[in-house]
Amino acid sequence: PRHLFLLLLLLLLLLLCATLEFSSSSPSNHLYDVGELVPLFVNKVGPFNNPSETYEYYDFPFCTPDPIVRKKESLGEVLNGDRLSNALYEFKFRVDKIDETLCQNKLTIDQFYLDDLPFWGFIGKLEEDGWIPGGGEPNYYLFTHVQFDVLYNGNWIVQVNAFGDPNRAVDITKDVGVDVKFTYYVIWNATKVRFENRMDRYSRASLMPAHRQVHWFSFINSIVVILLLIGLLALLYIRYLRSDLKKYSNATEEDNEVGWKSLQHGDVFRPPPNSSLLFAVVGTGTQLLSCKLLLLCVLLFLALIGTLYPYNHGGLLNCLVLLYALASVFAGYTAASFHGQFAENGW
């Protein structure tokens, strides 16, 4: 009975520890108690019309924490250009902040991650006067106040939005070095959206048409270069074909068996020169083809079941690299198979 009592007590303690661990706050289970600190990371900075041009957040004169702690990134995040670091913004679960002072500095467009939820905010704007002849000089404004609206359901964070207040904008066109006091709001509101559906808004946003500035000069330049290369190759082929046709038309019956016509039936089974290089190229092409087919099927399946979604910390690139590595099996088999057929000793 004593051993049974100790065993039951041990099981009760283990169950209590598991319950406390499940109910405690952590970035992995996304559960938070009232007043607990929610992790916030800043990511990268770049112009709205050119998403491929990105910079590290603290390369600009932003409000910088001391010290700057950079989050360890996965392979997909590195390939995606993500560079997550800590920030001075403080988010406590379901605790509103009104006119909280951040620092005195200059900001532009930025991207954040709160509890693994990506969100963007404009903290600056550009105005061009189209009524003045010649366009006039553009005016640059800096938002000095940012409002964060966070929606929660129970102990989970469901949605985050950031808004720059245009009524608290400072003109920095002429005097860029002006000292400005930056403040922010954090407003928490309850919602009925379930935690499992919090990524649906990103899937819907990815299906909407994105209006981005097209770089027509680069686009036309690329087309012209491609057309010139195609024309050059066509001229070379036509030149060689004309010379061969002229040679064969002027030759006698005895000299007709020249060039490619002099090939014997057994010559097609001889191994080509540099066969290893040829088979390696064939294997690489097979890998690329199989990778495309695998990528199409697997990614569609993962997207249908909800595993992959946009802005999920480089998950798409992680899957792409993994599928490319798995497709190397087809490349190795194809290259070895062709090599075994042409080699004197077989496999």
mmCIF file of C-alpha atoms in Angstrom, residues 79-234:
data_model
loop_
_atom_site.group_PDB
_atom_site.id
_atom_site.type_symbol
_atom_site.label_atom_id
_atom_site.label_comp_id
_atom_site.label_asym_id
_atom_site.label_seq_id
_atom_site.Cartn_x
_atom_site.Cartn_y
_atom_site.Cartn_z
ATOM 1 C CA LEU A 79 17.073 32.374 -48.369
ATOM 2 C CA ASN A 80 14.048 34.646 -47.990
ATOM 3 C CA GLY A 81 16.220 37.486 -46.687
ATOM 4 C CA ASP A 82 14.627 37.562 -43.218
ATOM 5 C CA ARG A 83 16.750 39.062 -40.434
ATOM 6 C CA LEU A 84 14.756 39.014 -37.197
ATOM 7 C CA SER A 85 15.949 41.031 -34.196
ATOM 8 C CA ASN A 86 14.475 42.214 -30.901
ATOM 9 C CA ALA A 87 12.733 45.580 -30.629
ATOM 10 C CA LEU A 88 11.995 48.291 -28.072
ATOM 11 C CA TYR A 89 8.241 47.920 -28.524
ATOM 12 C CA GLU A 90 6.780 46.225 -25.433
ATOM 13 C CA PHE A 91 3.672 44.065 -25.725
ATOM 14 C CA LYS A 92 2.052 42.671 -22.582
ATOM 15 C CA PHE A 93 -0.882 40.366 -23.139
ATOM 16 C CA ARG A 94 -4.216 42.264 -22.866
ATOM 17 C CA VAL A 95 -2.517 45.339 -21.353
ATOM 18 C CA ASP A 96 -3.244 48.574 -23.260
ATOM 19 C CA LYS A 97 -0.590 51.251 -23.650
ATOM 20 C CA ILE A 98 -1.501 54.864 -24.373
ATOM 21 C CA ASP A 99 1.079 57.338 -25.720
ATOM 22 C CA GLU A 100 3.996 55.161 -24.679
ATOM 23 C CA THR A 101 7.318 56.849 -25.499
ATOM 24 C CA LEU A 102 9.667 54.792 -27.676
ATOM 25 C CA CYS A 103 12.648 57.074 -28.415
ATOM 26 C CA GLN A 104 13.692 60.045 -30.536
ATOM 27 C CA ASN A 105 14.815 58.889 -33.964
ATOM 28 C CA LYS A 106 13.858 58.436 -37.637
ATOM 29 C CA LEU A 107 11.887 55.570 -39.177
ATOM 30 C CA THR A 108 10.579 54.324 -42.573
ATOM 31 C CA ILE A 109 8.600 51.277 -43.757
ATOM 32 C CA ASP A 110 9.144 48.224 -41.579
ATOM 33 C CA GLN A 111 7.950 44.681 -40.917
ATOM 34 C CA PHE A 112 7.311 43.008 -37.546
ATOM 35 C CA TYR A 113 6.630 39.548 -36.132
ATOM 36 C CA LEU A 114 4.462 39.292 -32.992
ATOM 37 C CA ASP A 115 3.910 35.754 -31.694
ATOM 38 C CA ASP A 116 4.905 34.400 -35.148
ATOM 39 C CA LEU A 117 2.303 36.650 -36.838
ATOM 40 C CA PRO A 118 3.817 38.888 -39.540
ATOM 41 C CA PHE A 119 2.420 42.396 -39.975
ATOM 42 C CA TRP A 120 3.529 45.569 -41.732
ATOM 43 C CA GLY A 121 3.247 49.251 -40.975
ATOM 44 C CA PHE A 122 3.961 52.476 -42.831
ATOM 45 C CA ILE A 123 5.881 54.852 -40.593
ATOM 46 C CA GLY A 124 6.604 57.367 -43.340
ATOM 47 C CA LYS A 125 5.062 58.704 -46.546
ATOM 48 C CA LEU A 126 5.998 60.540 -49.741
ATOM 49 C CA GLU A 127 3.847 63.229 -51.337
ATOM 50 C CA GLU A 128 4.436 64.606 -54.834
ATOM 51 C CA ASP A 129 2.728 67.783 -56.048
ATOM 52 C CA GLY A 130 1.393 66.975 -59.510
ATOM 53 C CA TRP A 131 -0.194 70.398 -60.029
ATOM 54 C CA ILE A 132 3.111 72.235 -60.230
ATOM 55 C CA PRO A 133 4.732 72.318 -63.735
ATOM 56 C CA GLY A 134 7.637 69.914 -63.771
ATOM 57 C CA GLY A 135 6.258 67.937 -60.855
ATOM 58 C CA GLY A 136 7.945 69.978 -58.126
ATOM 59 C CA GLU A 137 10.018 68.573 -55.309
ATOM 60 C CA PRO A 138 8.522 65.660 -53.333
ATOM 61 C CA ASN A 139 7.788 66.115 -49.643
ATOM 62 C CA TYR A 140 8.855 63.508 -47.109
ATOM 63 C CA TYR A 141 6.818 62.999 -43.959
ATOM 64 C CA LEU A 142 7.621 60.917 -40.916
ATOM 65 C CA PHE A 143 4.934 59.393 -38.697
ATOM 66 C CA THR A 144 5.708 59.965 -35.040
ATOM 67 C CA HIS A 145 2.950 57.764 -33.674
ATOM 68 C CA VAL A 146 2.102 54.128 -34.404
ATOM 69 C CA GLN A 147 -0.990 52.311 -33.180
ATOM 70 C CA PHE A 148 -0.943 48.537 -32.763
ATOM 71 C CA ASP A 149 -4.344 46.820 -32.719
ATOM 72 C CA VAL A 150 -4.138 43.266 -31.368
ATOM 73 C CA LEU A 151 -7.072 40.841 -31.421
ATOM 74 C CA TYR A 152 -7.131 37.934 -28.973
ATOM 75 C CA ASN A 153 -9.373 34.953 -28.286
ATOM 76 C CA GLY A 154 -8.971 33.603 -24.788
ATOM 77 C CA ASN A 155 -5.239 33.121 -24.163
ATOM 78 C CA TRP A 156 -4.277 33.244 -27.853
ATOM 79 C CA ILE A 157 -3.297 36.108 -30.119
ATOM 80 C CA VAL A 158 -5.260 35.943 -33.370
ATOM 81 C CA GLN A 159 -4.495 39.091 -35.373
ATOM 82 C CA VAL A 160 -2.163 42.110 -35.291
ATOM 83 C CA ASN A 161 -2.381 45.374 -37.265
ATOM 84 C CA ALA A 162 -0.156 48.444 -37.264
ATOM 85 C CA PHE A 163 -1.224 51.946 -38.331
ATOM 86 C CA GLY A 164 0.839 55.080 -38.698
ATOM 87 C CA ASP A 165 -1.079 58.179 -37.628
ATOM 88 C CA PRO A 166 -0.993 60.740 -40.516
ATOM 89 C CA ASN A 167 -2.136 63.480 -38.100
ATOM 90 C CA ARG A 168 1.150 63.125 -36.232
ATOM 91 C CA ALA A 169 3.494 63.477 -39.186
ATOM 92 C CA VAL A 170 6.613 65.648 -39.323
ATOM 93 C CA ASP A 171 7.931 67.173 -42.538
ATOM 94 C CA ILE A 172 11.577 66.082 -42.860
ATOM 95 C CA THR A 173 12.100 67.227 -46.456
ATOM 96 C CA LYS A 174 14.485 70.055 -45.538
ATOM 97 C CA ASP A 175 15.464 69.477 -41.935
ATOM 98 C CA VAL A 176 16.163 65.729 -41.688
ATOM 99 C CA GLY A 177 18.036 65.979 -38.403
ATOM 100 C CA VAL A 178 15.090 67.298 -36.370
ATOM 101 C CA ASP A 179 14.559 65.605 -33.005
ATOM 102 C CA VAL A 180 11.151 63.946 -32.861
ATOM 103 C CA LYS A 181 9.497 62.133 -29.976
ATOM 104 C CA PHE A 182 8.079 58.805 -31.108
ATOM 105 C CA THR A 183 5.119 57.238 -29.309
ATOM 106 C CA TYR A 184 2.907 54.214 -29.815
ATOM 107 C CA TYR A 185 -0.411 52.738 -28.719
ATOM 108 C CA VAL A 186 -1.155 49.078 -27.977
ATOM 109 C CA ILE A 187 -4.890 48.324 -27.999
ATOM 110 C CA TRP A 188 -6.203 44.824 -27.178
ATOM 111 C CA ASN A 189 -9.664 43.714 -28.334
ATOM 112 C CA ALA A 190 -11.466 40.392 -28.097
ATOM 113 C CA THR A 191 -12.547 38.502 -31.213
ATOM 114 C CA LYS A 192 -14.497 35.341 -32.031
ATOM 115 C CA VAL A 193 -12.003 34.175 -34.662
ATOM 116 C CA ARG A 194 -10.502 30.865 -33.608
ATOM 117 C CA PHE A 195 -6.771 30.441 -33.095
ATOM 118 C CA GLU A 196 -6.647 27.690 -35.737
ATOM 119 C CA ASN A 197 -7.950 30.124 -38.390
ATOM 120 C CA ARG A 198 -5.598 33.026 -37.700
ATOM 121 C CA MET A 199 -3.498 32.321 -40.815
ATOM 122 C CA ASP A 200 -6.464 32.420 -43.219
ATOM 123 C CA ARG A 201 -6.122 36.156 -43.786
ATOM 124 C CA TYR A 202 -2.598 35.692 -45.176
ATOM 125 C CA SER A 203 -3.822 33.028 -47.609
ATOM 126 C CA ARG A 204 -6.574 35.355 -48.820
ATOM 127 C CA ALA A 205 -4.109 38.233 -49.166
ATOM 128 C CA SER A 206 -1.762 36.130 -51.300
ATOM 129 C CA LEU A 207 -4.591 35.457 -53.800
ATOM 130 C CA MET A 208 -5.311 39.162 -54.304
ATOM 131 C CA PRO A 209 -3.626 40.938 -57.219
ATOM 132 C CA ALA A 210 -0.555 42.894 -56.136
ATOM 133 C CA HIS A 211 -0.118 46.278 -57.791
ATOM 134 C CA ARG A 212 3.610 46.804 -58.070
ATOM 135 C CA GLN A 213 5.711 49.115 -60.123
ATOM 136 C CA VAL A 214 7.002 47.419 -63.287
ATOM 137 C CA HIS A 215 10.567 48.230 -64.309
ATOM 138 C CA TRP A 216 9.871 48.501 -68.043
ATOM 139 C CA PHE A 217 13.435 49.372 -69.008
ATOM 140 C CA SER A 218 14.840 46.174 -67.498
ATOM 141 C CA PHE A 219 11.952 44.167 -68.930
ATOM 142 C CA ILE A 220 12.463 45.461 -72.499
ATOM 143 C CA ASN A 221 16.252 45.156 -72.161
ATOM 144 C CA SER A 222 15.949 41.468 -71.248
ATOM 145 C CA ILE A 223 13.628 40.791 -74.208
ATOM 146 C CA VAL A 224 16.010 42.521 -76.635
ATOM 147 C CA VAL A 225 18.996 40.517 -75.359
ATOM 148 C CA ILE A 226 17.066 37.239 -75.736
ATOM 149 C CA LEU A 227 15.986 38.116 -79.277
ATOM 150 C CA LEU A 228 19.551 39.032 -80.252
ATOM 151 C CA LEU A 229 20.901 35.723 -78.924
ATOM 152 C CA ILE A 230 18.191 33.745 -80.745
ATOM 153 C CA GLY A 231 18.963 35.595 -83.989
ATOM 154 C CA LEU A 232 22.711 34.981 -83.617
ATOM 155 C CA LEU A 233 22.214 31.246 -83.079
ATOM 156 C CA ALA A 234 19.802 31.062 -86.032
#
